Amino acid sequence: MKITTLLITAVMAMPPIATSAPESPAERDARMAWWRQARFGMFVHWGLYSGLAGSWNDKMVADSGGLEWIQKLVGADTHTYAAQAIPKFQPKPGFATEWARLAKQAGCQYVVFTTKHHEGFSLHDSKLSQYDAGDLLNRDLVREITDALHAEGLKVGFYHSVIDWHHPQYDFTKSKQLPYPDGGAKLATNPRDHTRYVDFLHGQVGELISNYGKVDILWWDYSSEDFQGDSAWRASDLMKTVRAKHPSVIMNNRLFRIPEAGFSGMGTDDVTNQMDPKYGDFVTPEQHIPDVGLPGVDWESCMTMNTSWGYNAHDQKWKNSKQIIQNLVDIASKGGNFLLNIGPKGDGSIPEESVTCMTEVGRWMDTNAESIRETTASNVGKLNFDGRITTKGKIHYLHIFSRPEGGTITLPIQATKASLLAGGQSVQLKSTPSQTTIQLPAELPDPVATVIRLE
Ligand code: GLC
């Protein structure tokens, strides 16, 4: 071979040189495509708090609210907390397969789970910490979970808390707005070197993105107005490192708390539809669904099934599957994603109420997923019936929650064909170029949400 041919061959075999050119809107759309199409994911909060199950010294702490915060609620320092919580955290073999199968069955296409929550306990086998599943249980729970998710063909999301109530150098004094357990604060004497904590944070994230195959989502949690972004977490670097390893990764905006990153304050409702992509890919309204969605940005409402993210045996305020399905429909009709939480117990088993609910959602999705996945926000305008509309190209999916008196629905669009999505039976319609009237069957076949496919 001639030298020039050799050279050309060698150059062609070289990996493309990484450029720092900003992502084009088309590249971004391609990267976000699967996530936008999925519409529905499962969230999992699981850590040492799960074993405590809402009790401290065998007494109930609260019957509502986020009990993954139990260490803060009882004001325990990390040693006292760990001593009580560790013996109660005993994952049974095969727990992760149960999670993955439930998510799949429910119609979720991705799962985001806590690799470390605010308590600071790492679910992976970390070389950088002894407060981790590797040291305490001789297991790598992140591996067990990611393997189980991959086996079901689900996308993998890592929730990771940047707040840390365990690490001795995490400097809680730098923020008045981020929580820290009183007992921990009282014990701390040294001035803390927060840069060492940030090195640790970057190191652990480095382990997570290197050792478990493809990471599809990084779900950061969280920052405050007085402590956020580059000064708090070296956030831009952190995101860059993750992207370098996983170019198609999708990340939320919670390393920041500024208006340019979709925040308007410290409340869980304080989200806006303003976001510069350099701060993340999507906005995260928590425990609520924005009235008209968040047009112009990608967003995901995350929600609990009772009132706690982490398992609380005392919380009986369960939503039923009807509410959950209607929430999913509502969110899809506004162009968002739904991240629905389960809080497994200390042995990894899923509370029965959640299993029942997810199974019922799955049954609905089995026949109706077409009206959720790959749809976009409805552009039909204000509706005069109890329900929601999702859109896919020239098809509108009408989700009827309750039958209006007389059973007719009029929409300001022209349609030529209407049929029940479940079963395909046709539905009577009258149409003019500017409106369509549909005559619903005498009884709605699905009391939760009957879907009509309108062409
Ligand atoms: C909050 C809470 C937390 C929960 C999360 C879910 O930031 O601190 O406990 O993990 O939101 O969105």
PDB file of C-alpha atoms in Angstrom, residues 77 79 167-173 180-192:
ATOM      1  CA  ASP A  77     -26.638  12.955  63.271  1.00  0.00           C
ATOM      2  CA  HIS A  79     -23.987   7.960  63.249  1.00  0.00           C
ATOM      3  CA  HIS A 167     -20.018  13.413  54.232  1.00  0.00           C
ATOM      4  CA  PRO A 168     -17.812  15.150  56.820  1.00  0.00           C
ATOM      5  CA  GLN A 169     -16.735  17.897  54.396  1.00  0.00           C
ATOM      6  CA  TYR A 170     -20.171  18.740  52.971  1.00  0.00           C
ATOM      7  CA  ASP A 171     -20.475  22.323  54.149  1.00  0.00           C
ATOM      8  CA  PHE A 172     -24.051  22.819  55.236  1.00  0.00           C
ATOM      9  CA  THR A 173     -23.181  26.268  56.595  1.00  0.00           C
ATOM     10  CA  TYR A 180     -29.392  19.724  57.339  1.00  0.00           C
ATOM     11  CA  PRO A 181     -30.243  17.628  60.411  1.00  0.00           C
ATOM     12  CA  ASP A 182     -29.772  19.613  63.653  1.00  0.00           C
ATOM     13  CA  GLY A 183     -28.006  16.770  65.410  1.00  0.00           C
ATOM     14  CA  GLY A 184     -25.443  16.622  62.613  1.00  0.00           C
ATOM     15  CA  ALA A 185     -24.911  20.368  62.755  1.00  0.00           C
ATOM     16  CA  LYS A 186     -24.310  20.221  66.521  1.00  0.00           C
ATOM     17  CA  LEU A 187     -21.746  17.453  66.174  1.00  0.00           C
ATOM     18  CA  ALA A 188     -19.758  19.236  63.482  1.00  0.00           C
ATOM     19  CA  THR A 189     -16.863  21.206  64.926  1.00  0.00           C
ATOM     20  CA  ASN A 190     -14.326  21.630  62.153  1.00  0.00           C
ATOM     21  CA  PRO A 191     -14.559  24.275  59.494  1.00  0.00           C
ATOM     22  CA  ARG A 192     -15.469  22.150  56.500  1.00  0.00           C
TER      23      ARG A 192
END
